[in-house]
N, CA, C, O and CB atoms as a CASP TS submission, in Angstrom:
PFRMAT TS
TARGET T0000
AUTHOR 0000-0000-0000
METHOD Language model
MODEL 1
PARENT N/A
ATOM      1  N   UNK     1     -27.161 -10.481 -44.302  1.00  0.00           N
ATOM      2  CA  UNK     1     -27.978 -10.938 -42.805  1.00  0.00           C
ATOM      3  C   UNK     1     -28.476  -9.742 -42.351  1.00  0.00           C
ATOM      4  O   UNK     1     -27.912  -8.649 -42.296  1.00  0.00           O
ATOM      5  CB  UNK     1     -27.009 -11.626 -41.498  1.00  0.00           C
ATOM      6  N   UNK     2     -29.943 -10.155 -41.929  1.00  0.00           N
ATOM      7  CA  UNK     2     -31.300  -9.534 -41.614  1.00  0.00           C
ATOM      8  C   UNK     2     -31.063  -8.878 -40.048  1.00  0.00           C
ATOM      9  O   UNK     2     -30.727  -9.686 -39.183  1.00  0.00           O
ATOM     10  CB  UNK     2     -32.646 -10.819 -41.677  1.00  0.00           C
ATOM     11  N   UNK     3     -31.175  -7.893 -39.777  1.00  0.00           N
ATOM     12  CA  UNK     3     -30.876  -7.221 -38.087  1.00  0.00           C
ATOM     13  C   UNK     3     -31.823  -6.093 -38.242  1.00  0.00           C
ATOM     14  O   UNK     3     -31.820  -5.218 -39.108  1.00  0.00           O
ATOM     15  CB  UNK     3     -29.022  -6.543 -37.611  1.00  0.00           C
ATOM     16  N   UNK     4     -32.907  -6.324 -36.917  1.00  0.00           N
ATOM     17  CA  UNK     4     -33.655  -5.372 -36.961  1.00  0.00           C
ATOM     18  C   UNK     4     -33.289  -4.140 -35.989  1.00  0.00           C
ATOM     19  O   UNK     4     -33.037  -4.493 -34.837  1.00  0.00           O
ATOM     20  CB  UNK     4     -34.850  -5.912 -36.772  1.00  0.00           C
ATOM     21  N   UNK     5     -33.235  -3.159 -36.172  1.00  0.00           N
ATOM     22  CA  UNK     5     -32.779  -1.966 -34.774  1.00  0.00           C
ATOM     23  C   UNK     5     -33.808  -1.156 -34.842  1.00  0.00           C
ATOM     24  O   UNK     5     -34.503  -0.700 -35.750  1.00  0.00           O
ATOM     25  CB  UNK     5     -31.255  -0.906 -34.873  1.00  0.00           C
ATOM     26  N   UNK     6     -33.743  -1.016 -33.050  1.00  0.00           N
ATOM     27  CA  UNK     6     -34.941  -0.562 -32.536  1.00  0.00           C
ATOM     28  C   UNK     6     -34.512   0.806 -31.897  1.00  0.00           C
ATOM     29  O   UNK     6     -34.049   0.531 -30.790  1.00  0.00           O
ATOM     30  CB  UNK     6     -35.612  -1.618 -31.521  1.00  0.00           C
ATOM     31  N   UNK     7     -34.472   1.939 -32.076  1.00  0.00           N
ATOM     32  CA  UNK     7     -33.916   3.205 -31.801  1.00  0.00           C
ATOM     33  C   UNK     7     -35.222   3.557 -30.133  1.00  0.00           C
ATOM     34  O   UNK     7     -36.446   3.663 -30.061  1.00  0.00           O
ATOM     35  CB  UNK     7     -34.069   4.483 -33.623  1.00  0.00           C
ATOM     36  N   UNK     8     -34.161   3.622 -29.149  1.00  0.00           N
ATOM     37  CA  UNK     8     -35.242   4.060 -27.916  1.00  0.00           C
ATOM     38  C   UNK     8     -34.454   5.561 -27.850  1.00  0.00           C
ATOM     39  O   UNK     8     -33.234   5.720 -27.899  1.00  0.00           O
ATOM     40  CB  UNK     8     -35.221   2.889 -26.104  1.00  0.00           C
ATOM     41  N   UNK     9     -35.718   6.855 -27.698  1.00  0.00           N
ATOM     42  CA  UNK     9     -35.317   8.173 -27.634  1.00  0.00           C
ATOM     43  C   UNK     9     -36.399   8.710 -26.489  1.00  0.00           C
ATOM     44  O   UNK     9     -37.615   8.679 -26.678  1.00  0.00           O
ATOM     45  CB  UNK     9     -35.362   8.939 -29.172  1.00  0.00           C
ATOM     46  N   UNK    10     -35.738   9.234 -25.207  1.00  0.00           N
ATOM     47  CA  UNK    10     -36.739   9.616 -23.862  1.00  0.00           C
ATOM     48  C   UNK    10     -37.134  11.013 -24.835  1.00  0.00           C
ATOM     49  O   UNK    10     -36.141  11.185 -25.542  1.00  0.00           O
ATOM     50  CB  UNK    10     -35.782   9.955 -21.846  1.00  0.00           C
ATOM     51  N   UNK    11     -38.061  11.965 -25.128  1.00  0.00           N
ATOM     52  CA  UNK    11     -38.278  13.110 -25.427  1.00  0.00           C
ATOM     53  C   UNK    11     -39.461  13.640 -24.427  1.00  0.00           C
ATOM     54  O   UNK    11     -40.491  13.084 -24.045  1.00  0.00           O
ATOM     55  CB  UNK    11     -38.521  13.140 -26.858  1.00  0.00           C
ATOM     56  N   UNK    12     -38.929  14.893 -24.160  1.00  0.00           N
ATOM     57  CA  UNK    12     -40.195  15.874 -24.080  1.00  0.00           C
ATOM     58  C   UNK    12     -41.403  16.542 -24.690  1.00  0.00           C
ATOM     59  O   UNK    12     -41.206  17.425 -25.524  1.00  0.00           O
ATOM     60  CB  UNK    12     -39.881  16.577 -23.901  1.00  0.00           C
ATOM     61  N   UNK    13     -42.605  16.216 -24.364  1.00  0.00           N
ATOM     62  CA  UNK    13     -43.680  16.504 -25.503  1.00  0.00           C
ATOM     63  C   UNK    13     -44.304  18.005 -24.803  1.00  0.00           C
ATOM     64  O   UNK    13     -44.418  17.984 -23.577  1.00  0.00           O
ATOM     65  CB  UNK    13     -45.067  15.003 -25.695  1.00  0.00           C
ATOM     66  N   UNK    14     -44.649  19.102 -25.420  1.00  0.00           N
ATOM     67  CA  UNK    14     -45.378  20.184 -24.812  1.00  0.00           C
ATOM     68  C   UNK    14     -46.376  20.694 -25.840  1.00  0.00           C
ATOM     69  O   UNK    14     -45.886  20.839 -26.960  1.00  0.00           O
ATOM     70  CB  UNK    14     -44.425  21.312 -24.323  1.00  0.00           C
ATOM     71  N   UNK    15     -47.184  20.886 -25.763  1.00  0.00           N
ATOM     72  CA  UNK    15     -48.309  21.482 -26.815  1.00  0.00           C
ATOM     73  C   UNK    15     -49.264  20.573 -27.353  1.00  0.00           C
ATOM     74  O   UNK    15     -49.891  19.824 -26.604  1.00  0.00           O
ATOM     75  CB  UNK    15     -47.688  22.078 -28.050  1.00  0.00           C
ATOM     76  N   UNK    16     -49.475  20.573 -28.942  1.00  0.00           N
ATOM     77  CA  UNK    16     -50.576  19.795 -29.355  1.00  0.00           C
ATOM     78  C   UNK    16     -49.728  18.300 -29.454  1.00  0.00           C
ATOM     79  O   UNK    16     -50.444  17.606 -30.176  1.00  0.00           O
ATOM     80  CB  UNK    16     -51.345  20.430 -30.879  1.00  0.00           C
ATOM     81  N   UNK    17     -48.966  17.792 -29.200  1.00  0.00           N
ATOM     82  CA  UNK    17     -48.684  16.074 -28.917  1.00  0.00           C
ATOM     83  C   UNK    17     -49.137  15.689 -27.722  1.00  0.00           C
ATOM     84  O   UNK    17     -49.427  14.494 -27.656  1.00  0.00           O
ATOM     85  CB  UNK    17     -47.148  15.578 -28.885  1.00  0.00           C
ATOM     86  N   UNK    18     -49.300  16.381 -26.673  1.00  0.00           N
ATOM     87  CA  UNK    18     -49.238  15.764 -25.628  1.00  0.00           C
ATOM     88  C   UNK    18     -50.685  14.414 -26.234  1.00  0.00           C
ATOM     89  O   UNK    18     -51.160  14.036 -27.305  1.00  0.00           O
ATOM     90  CB  UNK    18     -49.460  17.001 -24.138  1.00  0.00           C
ATOM     91  N   UNK    19     -50.878  14.118 -24.726  1.00  0.00           N
ATOM     92  CA  UNK    19     -51.935  13.105 -25.100  1.00  0.00           C
ATOM     93  C   UNK    19     -53.592  13.369 -25.114  1.00  0.00           C
ATOM     94  O   UNK    19     -53.987  13.996 -24.131  1.00  0.00           O
ATOM     95  CB  UNK    19     -51.706  12.036 -24.164  1.00  0.00           C
ATOM     96  N   UNK    20     -54.395  13.065 -25.875  1.00  0.00           N
ATOM     97  CA  UNK    20     -55.689  13.782 -26.062  1.00  0.00           C
ATOM     98  C   UNK    20     -55.840  15.163 -26.674  1.00  0.00           C
ATOM     99  O   UNK    20     -56.727  15.980 -26.430  1.00  0.00           O
ATOM    100  CB  UNK    20     -56.238  13.886 -24.860  1.00  0.00           C
ATOM    101  N   UNK    21     -54.333  15.335 -27.909  1.00  0.00           N
ATOM    102  CA  UNK    21     -54.236  16.214 -28.261  1.00  0.00           C
ATOM    103  C   UNK    21     -54.409  15.967 -29.708  1.00  0.00           C
ATOM    104  O   UNK    21     -54.329  14.807 -30.113  1.00  0.00           O
ATOM    105  CB  UNK    21     -53.296  16.731 -27.754  1.00  0.00           C
ATOM    106  N   UNK    22     -54.630  16.905 -30.499  1.00  0.00           N
ATOM    107  CA  UNK    22     -54.847  16.876 -32.082  1.00  0.00           C
ATOM    108  C   UNK    22     -53.083  16.212 -32.919  1.00  0.00           C
ATOM    109  O   UNK    22     -53.110  15.445 -33.881  1.00  0.00           O
ATOM    110  CB  UNK    22     -55.326  18.951 -32.642  1.00  0.00           C
ATOM    111  N   UNK    23     -52.095  16.585 -32.454  1.00  0.00           N
ATOM    112  CA  UNK    23     -51.167  16.039 -32.881  1.00  0.00           C
ATOM    113  C   UNK    23     -50.735  14.847 -32.551  1.00  0.00           C
ATOM    114  O   UNK    23     -50.085  14.178 -33.353  1.00  0.00           O
ATOM    115  CB  UNK    23     -50.471  16.659 -32.796  1.00  0.00           C
ATOM    116  N   UNK    24     -50.996  14.467 -31.479  1.00  0.00           N
ATOM    117  CA  UNK    24     -50.603  13.090 -30.847  1.00  0.00           C
ATOM    118  C   UNK    24     -50.334  12.001 -31.486  1.00  0.00           C
ATOM    119  O   UNK    24     -49.565  11.126 -31.087  1.00  0.00           O
ATOM    120  CB  UNK    24     -51.440  12.651 -30.110  1.00  0.00           C
ATOM    121  N   UNK    25     -50.981  11.997 -32.559  1.00  0.00           N
ATOM    122  CA  UNK    25     -51.070  10.476 -33.675  1.00  0.00           C
ATOM    123  C   UNK    25     -49.614  10.716 -34.766  1.00  0.00           C
ATOM    124  O   UNK    25     -49.210   9.918 -35.611  1.00  0.00           O
ATOM    125  CB  UNK    25     -53.031  10.485 -34.997  1.00  0.00           C
ATOM    126  N   UNK    26     -49.071  11.970 -34.441  1.00  0.00           N
ATOM    127  CA  UNK    26     -47.510  12.017 -35.130  1.00  0.00           C
ATOM    128  C   UNK    26     -46.494  11.576 -34.553  1.00  0.00           C
ATOM    129  O   UNK    26     -45.367  11.661 -35.041  1.00  0.00           O
ATOM    130  CB  UNK    26     -47.011  13.215 -35.404  1.00  0.00           C
ATOM    131  N   UNK    27     -46.841  10.877 -33.079  1.00  0.00           N
ATOM    132  CA  UNK    27     -45.905  10.626 -32.810  1.00  0.00           C
ATOM    133  C   UNK    27     -46.022   9.195 -32.925  1.00  0.00           C
ATOM    134  O   UNK    27     -45.272   8.594 -32.156  1.00  0.00           O
ATOM    135  CB  UNK    27     -45.552  11.213 -31.798  1.00  0.00           C
ATOM    136  N   UNK    28     -46.706   8.512 -33.624  1.00  0.00           N
ATOM    137  CA  UNK    28     -46.769   6.482 -33.938  1.00  0.00           C
ATOM    138  C   UNK    28     -47.359   5.869 -32.815  1.00  0.00           C
ATOM    139  O   UNK    28     -48.539   5.963 -32.477  1.00  0.00           O
ATOM    140  CB  UNK    28     -45.045   5.510 -34.049  1.00  0.00           C
ATOM    141  N   UNK    29     -46.519   5.276 -32.295  1.00  0.00           N
ATOM    142  CA  UNK    29     -46.587   3.730 -31.611  1.00  0.00           C
ATOM    143  C   UNK    29     -45.646   4.602 -30.258  1.00  0.00           C
ATOM    144  O   UNK    29     -45.280   3.834 -29.369  1.00  0.00           O
ATOM    145  CB  UNK    29     -45.568   1.951 -32.766  1.00  0.00           C
ATOM    146  N   UNK    30     -45.316   5.861 -30.094  1.00  0.00           N
ATOM    147  CA  UNK    30     -44.651   6.078 -29.137  1.00  0.00           C
ATOM    148  C   UNK    30     -45.360   5.741 -27.743  1.00  0.00           C
ATOM    149  O   UNK    30     -46.570   5.637 -27.543  1.00  0.00           O
ATOM    150  CB  UNK    30     -44.255   7.319 -29.306  1.00  0.00           C
ATOM    151  N   UNK    31     -44.168   5.576 -26.705  1.00  0.00           N
ATOM    152  CA  UNK    31     -44.898   4.691 -25.086  1.00  0.00           C
ATOM    153  C   UNK    31     -45.065   6.462 -24.061  1.00  0.00           C
ATOM    154  O   UNK    31     -44.019   7.108 -24.000  1.00  0.00           O
ATOM    155  CB  UNK    31     -43.023   2.953 -23.881  1.00  0.00           C
ATOM    156  N   UNK    32     -45.857   6.848 -23.625  1.00  0.00           N
ATOM    157  CA  UNK    32     -46.144   7.095 -22.741  1.00  0.00           C
ATOM    158  C   UNK    32     -45.197   7.021 -21.166  1.00  0.00           C
ATOM    159  O   UNK    32     -45.348   6.078 -20.389  1.00  0.00           O
ATOM    160  CB  UNK    32     -47.083   6.524 -22.967  1.00  0.00           C
ATOM    161  N   UNK    33     -44.513   7.842 -20.971  1.00  0.00           N
ATOM    162  CA  UNK    33     -43.354   7.412 -19.877  1.00  0.00           C
ATOM    163  C   UNK    33     -44.165   8.107 -18.625  1.00  0.00           C
ATOM    164  O   UNK    33     -45.181   7.474 -18.339  1.00  0.00           O
ATOM    165  CB  UNK    33     -41.499   8.154 -20.200  1.00  0.00           C
ATOM    166  N   UNK    34     -43.998   8.950 -18.043  1.00  0.00           N
ATOM    167  CA  UNK    34     -44.323  10.037 -17.204  1.00  0.00           C
ATOM    168  C   UNK    34     -44.755  11.384 -16.992  1.00  0.00           C
ATOM    169  O   UNK    34     -43.977  12.079 -17.645  1.00  0.00           O
ATOM    170  CB  UNK    34     -43.749  10.098 -16.860  1.00  0.00           C
ATOM    171  N   UNK    35     -45.212  11.780 -16.680  1.00  0.00           N
ATOM    172  CA  UNK    35     -45.812  13.303 -16.378  1.00  0.00           C
ATOM    173  C   UNK    35     -44.712  13.913 -15.685  1.00  0.00           C
ATOM    174  O   UNK    35     -44.268  13.314 -14.705  1.00  0.00           O
ATOM    175  CB  UNK    35     -47.255  13.403 -15.391  1.00  0.00           C
ATOM    176  N   UNK    36     -44.147  15.113 -16.064  1.00  0.00           N
ATOM    177  CA  UNK    36     -42.820  16.218 -14.880  1.00  0.00           C
ATOM    178  C   UNK    36     -43.359  17.064 -15.101  1.00  0.00           C
ATOM    179  O   UNK    36     -44.259  17.178 -15.933  1.00  0.00           O
ATOM    180  CB  UNK    36     -41.049  16.589 -15.089  1.00  0.00           C
ATOM    181  N   UNK    37     -42.749  18.168 -14.113  1.00  0.00           N
ATOM    182  CA  UNK    37     -42.780  19.346 -13.539  1.00  0.00           C
ATOM    183  C   UNK    37     -41.358  19.687 -13.720  1.00  0.00           C
ATOM    184  O   UNK    37     -40.313  19.037 -13.685  1.00  0.00           O
ATOM    185  CB  UNK    37     -43.328  19.359 -12.132  1.00  0.00           C
ATOM    186  N   UNK    38     -41.787  21.420 -14.010  1.00  0.00           N
ATOM    187  CA  UNK    38     -40.691  21.855 -13.950  1.00  0.00           C
ATOM    188  C   UNK    38     -40.366  22.556 -12.512  1.00  0.00           C
ATOM    189  O   UNK    38     -41.296  23.045 -11.870  1.00  0.00           O
ATOM    190  CB  UNK    38     -40.584  22.631 -15.058  1.00  0.00           C
ATOM    191  N   UNK    39     -38.877  22.599 -11.962  1.00  0.00           N
ATOM    192  CA  UNK    39     -38.960  23.228 -11.058  1.00  0.00           C
ATOM    193  C   UNK    39     -39.573  24.390 -10.889  1.00  0.00           C
ATOM    194  O   UNK    39     -40.001  25.084 -11.811  1.00  0.00           O
ATOM    195  CB  UNK    39     -38.126  23.273 -10.803  1.00  0.00           C
ATOM    196  N   UNK    40     -39.677  24.788  -9.082  1.00  0.00           N
ATOM    197  CA  UNK    40     -40.451  25.924  -8.869  1.00  0.00           C
ATOM    198  C   UNK    40     -39.786  27.125  -9.353  1.00  0.00           C
ATOM    199  O   UNK    40     -40.414  28.183  -9.329  1.00  0.00           O
ATOM    200  CB  UNK    40     -40.783  26.057  -7.505  1.00  0.00           C
ATOM    201  N   UNK    41     -38.241  27.079  -9.917  1.00  0.00           N
ATOM    202  CA  UNK    41     -37.483  28.559  -9.842  1.00  0.00           C
ATOM    203  C   UNK    41     -37.950  28.713 -11.722  1.00  0.00           C
ATOM    204  O   UNK    41     -37.678  29.763 -12.304  1.00  0.00           O
ATOM    205  CB  UNK    41     -35.172  28.507  -9.253  1.00  0.00           C
ATOM    206  N   UNK    42     -38.657  27.531 -12.481  1.00  0.00           N
ATOM    207  CA  UNK    42     -38.808  27.864 -13.797  1.00  0.00           C
ATOM    208  C   UNK    42     -40.251  28.050 -14.320  1.00  0.00           C
ATOM    209  O   UNK    42     -41.041  27.273 -13.784  1.00  0.00           O
ATOM    210  CB  UNK    42     -38.156  26.893 -14.525  1.00  0.00           C
ATOM    211  N   UNK    43     -40.839  28.960 -15.314  1.00  0.00           N
ATOM    212  CA  UNK    43     -41.365  28.767 -15.818  1.00  0.00           C
ATOM    213  C   UNK    43     -41.718  28.452 -17.634  1.00  0.00           C
ATOM    214  O   UNK    43     -41.046  29.027 -18.490  1.00  0.00           O
ATOM    215  CB  UNK    43     -41.584  29.281 -15.180  1.00  0.00           C
ATOM    216  N   UNK    44     -42.751  27.557 -17.975  1.00  0.00           N
ATOM    217  CA  UNK    44     -42.691  27.278 -19.317  1.00  0.00           C
ATOM    218  C   UNK    44     -44.152  27.734 -19.791  1.00  0.00           C
ATOM    219  O   UNK    44     -45.320  27.882 -19.434  1.00  0.00           O
ATOM    220  CB  UNK    44     -42.300  25.714 -19.602  1.00  0.00           C
ATOM    221  N   UNK    45     -43.519  27.816 -20.533  1.00  0.00           N
ATOM    222  CA  UNK    45     -44.518  28.574 -21.758  1.00  0.00           C
ATOM    223  C   UNK    45     -44.626  28.751 -23.374  1.00  0.00           C
ATOM    224  O   UNK    45     -43.589  28.595 -24.020  1.00  0.00           O
ATOM    225  CB  UNK    45     -44.439  29.772 -21.525  1.00  0.00           C
ATOM    226  N   UNK    46     -45.557  28.996 -23.898  1.00  0.00           N
ATOM    227  CA  UNK    46     -45.392  29.141 -25.690  1.00  0.00           C
ATOM    228  C   UNK    46     -44.785  30.567 -25.648  1.00  0.00           C
ATOM    229  O   UNK    46     -45.189  31.509 -24.967  1.00  0.00           O
ATOM    230  CB  UNK    46     -47.117  29.090 -26.816  1.00  0.00           C
ATOM    231  N   UNK    47     -43.599  30.542 -26.619  1.00  0.00           N
ATOM    232  CA  UNK    47     -43.311  31.420 -27.147  1.00  0.00           C
ATOM    233  C   UNK    47     -43.778  32.295 -28.404  1.00  0.00           C
ATOM    234  O   UNK    47     -44.478  31.786 -29.280  1.00  0.00           O
ATOM    235  CB  UNK    47     -42.520  31.090 -27.152  1.00  0.00           C
ATOM    236  N   UNK    48     -43.359  33.646 -28.460  1.00  0.00           N
ATOM    237  CA  UNK    48     -43.831  34.522 -29.538  1.00  0.00           C
ATOM    238  C   UNK    48     -44.952  34.099 -30.142  1.00  0.00           C
ATOM    239  O   UNK    48     -46.076  34.595 -30.061  1.00  0.00           O
ATOM    240  CB  UNK    48     -42.920  34.709 -30.513  1.00  0.00           C
ATOM    241  N   UNK    49     -44.517  32.941 -30.895  1.00  0.00           N
ATOM    242  CA  UNK    49     -46.154  33.191 -32.238  1.00  0.00           C
ATOM    243  C   UNK    49     -46.919  31.997 -31.489  1.00  0.00           C
ATOM    244  O   UNK    49     -47.856  31.503 -32.118  1.00  0.00           O
ATOM    245  CB  UNK    49     -45.844  32.666 -34.658  1.00  0.00           C
ATOM    246  N   UNK    50     -46.580  31.379 -29.990  1.00  0.00           N
ATOM    247  CA  UNK    50     -47.351  29.923 -29.603  1.00  0.00           C
ATOM    248  C   UNK    50     -47.271  28.793 -30.029  1.00  0.00           C
ATOM    249  O   UNK    50     -48.090  27.887 -29.872  1.00  0.00           O
ATOM    250  CB  UNK    50     -48.450  29.881 -29.729  1.00  0.00           C
ATOM    251  N   UNK    51     -45.633  28.751 -30.966  1.00  0.00           N
ATOM    252  CA  UNK    51     -45.591  27.224 -31.935  1.00  0.00           C
ATOM    253  C   UNK    51     -44.477  26.512 -30.758  1.00  0.00           C
ATOM    254  O   UNK    51     -44.592  25.342 -30.391  1.00  0.00           O
ATOM    255  CB  UNK    51     -44.719  27.400 -34.097  1.00  0.00           C
ATOM    256  N   UNK    52     -43.651  27.227 -30.374  1.00  0.00           N
ATOM    257  CA  UNK    52     -42.559  26.689 -29.562  1.00  0.00           C
ATOM    258  C   UNK    52     -42.504  27.042 -28.061  1.00  0.00           C
ATOM    259  O   UNK    52     -42.730  28.144 -27.562  1.00  0.00           O
ATOM    260  CB  UNK    52     -41.331  27.123 -30.155  1.00  0.00           C
ATOM    261  N   UNK    53     -42.165  25.916 -27.445  1.00  0.00           N
ATOM    262  CA  UNK    53     -42.195  26.333 -25.930  1.00  0.00           C
ATOM    263  C   UNK    53     -41.067  26.924 -25.586  1.00  0.00           C
ATOM    264  O   UNK    53     -40.132  26.870 -26.385  1.00  0.00           O
ATOM    265  CB  UNK    53     -42.385  25.249 -24.971  1.00  0.00           C
ATOM    266  N   UNK    54     -40.888  27.698 -24.175  1.00  0.00           N
ATOM    267  CA  UNK    54     -39.820  28.155 -23.585  1.00  0.00           C
ATOM    268  C   UNK    54     -40.383  28.267 -22.354  1.00  0.00           C
ATOM    269  O   UNK    54     -41.506  28.402 -21.866  1.00  0.00           O
ATOM    270  CB  UNK    54     -39.196  29.313 -24.135  1.00  0.00           C
ATOM    271  N   UNK    55     -38.486  28.105 -21.770  1.00  0.00           N
ATOM    272  CA  UNK    55     -38.717  28.198 -20.415  1.00  0.00           C
ATOM    273  C   UNK    55     -37.243  29.515 -19.815  1.00  0.00           C
ATOM    274  O   UNK    55     -36.125  29.814 -20.236  1.00  0.00           O
ATOM    275  CB  UNK    55     -38.637  26.294 -19.713  1.00  0.00           C
ATOM    276  N   UNK    56     -38.132  29.945 -18.647  1.00  0.00           N
ATOM    277  CA  UNK    56     -37.410  31.179 -17.962  1.00  0.00           C
ATOM    278  C   UNK    56     -37.429  31.112 -17.001  1.00  0.00           C
ATOM    279  O   UNK    56     -38.449  30.650 -16.488  1.00  0.00           O
ATOM    280  CB  UNK    56     -37.707  32.329 -18.079  1.00  0.00           C
ATOM    281  N   UNK    57     -36.335  31.521 -16.172  1.00  0.00           N
ATOM    282  CA  UNK    57     -36.291  31.302 -14.489  1.00  0.00           C
ATOM    283  C   UNK    57     -36.993  32.735 -14.152  1.00  0.00           C
ATOM    284  O   UNK    57     -37.150  33.734 -14.853  1.00  0.00           O
ATOM    285  CB  UNK    57     -34.439  31.101 -13.663  1.00  0.00           C
ATOM    286  N   UNK    58     -37.293  32.493 -13.032  1.00  0.00           N
ATOM    287  CA  UNK    58     -38.249  33.397 -12.184  1.00  0.00           C
ATOM    288  C   UNK    58     -36.976  34.536 -11.097  1.00  0.00           C
ATOM    289  O   UNK    58     -35.769  34.395 -10.902  1.00  0.00           O
ATOM    290  CB  UNK    58     -39.490  32.060 -10.985  1.00  0.00           C
ATOM    291  N   UNK    59     -37.574  35.182 -10.800  1.00  0.00           N
ATOM    292  CA  UNK    59     -36.532  35.876  -9.515  1.00  0.00           C
ATOM    293  C   UNK    59     -37.028  35.512  -8.395  1.00  0.00           C
ATOM    294  O   UNK    59     -36.494  35.859  -7.341  1.00  0.00           O
ATOM    295  CB  UNK    59     -36.397  37.520  -9.370  1.00  0.00           C
TER
END
């Protein structure tokens, strides 16, 4: 019996894999769903070496 399994996952993308960026091709046929924003209570930025996203709460 041959079966095809299609896995669907929603992921958050930050950085060079965003639409129009150089690493976007690494996502293959991934479909863009929608843009989101963090709540005003949080800030999103590149951590330490600039390669990893980090989020922190502001006072």
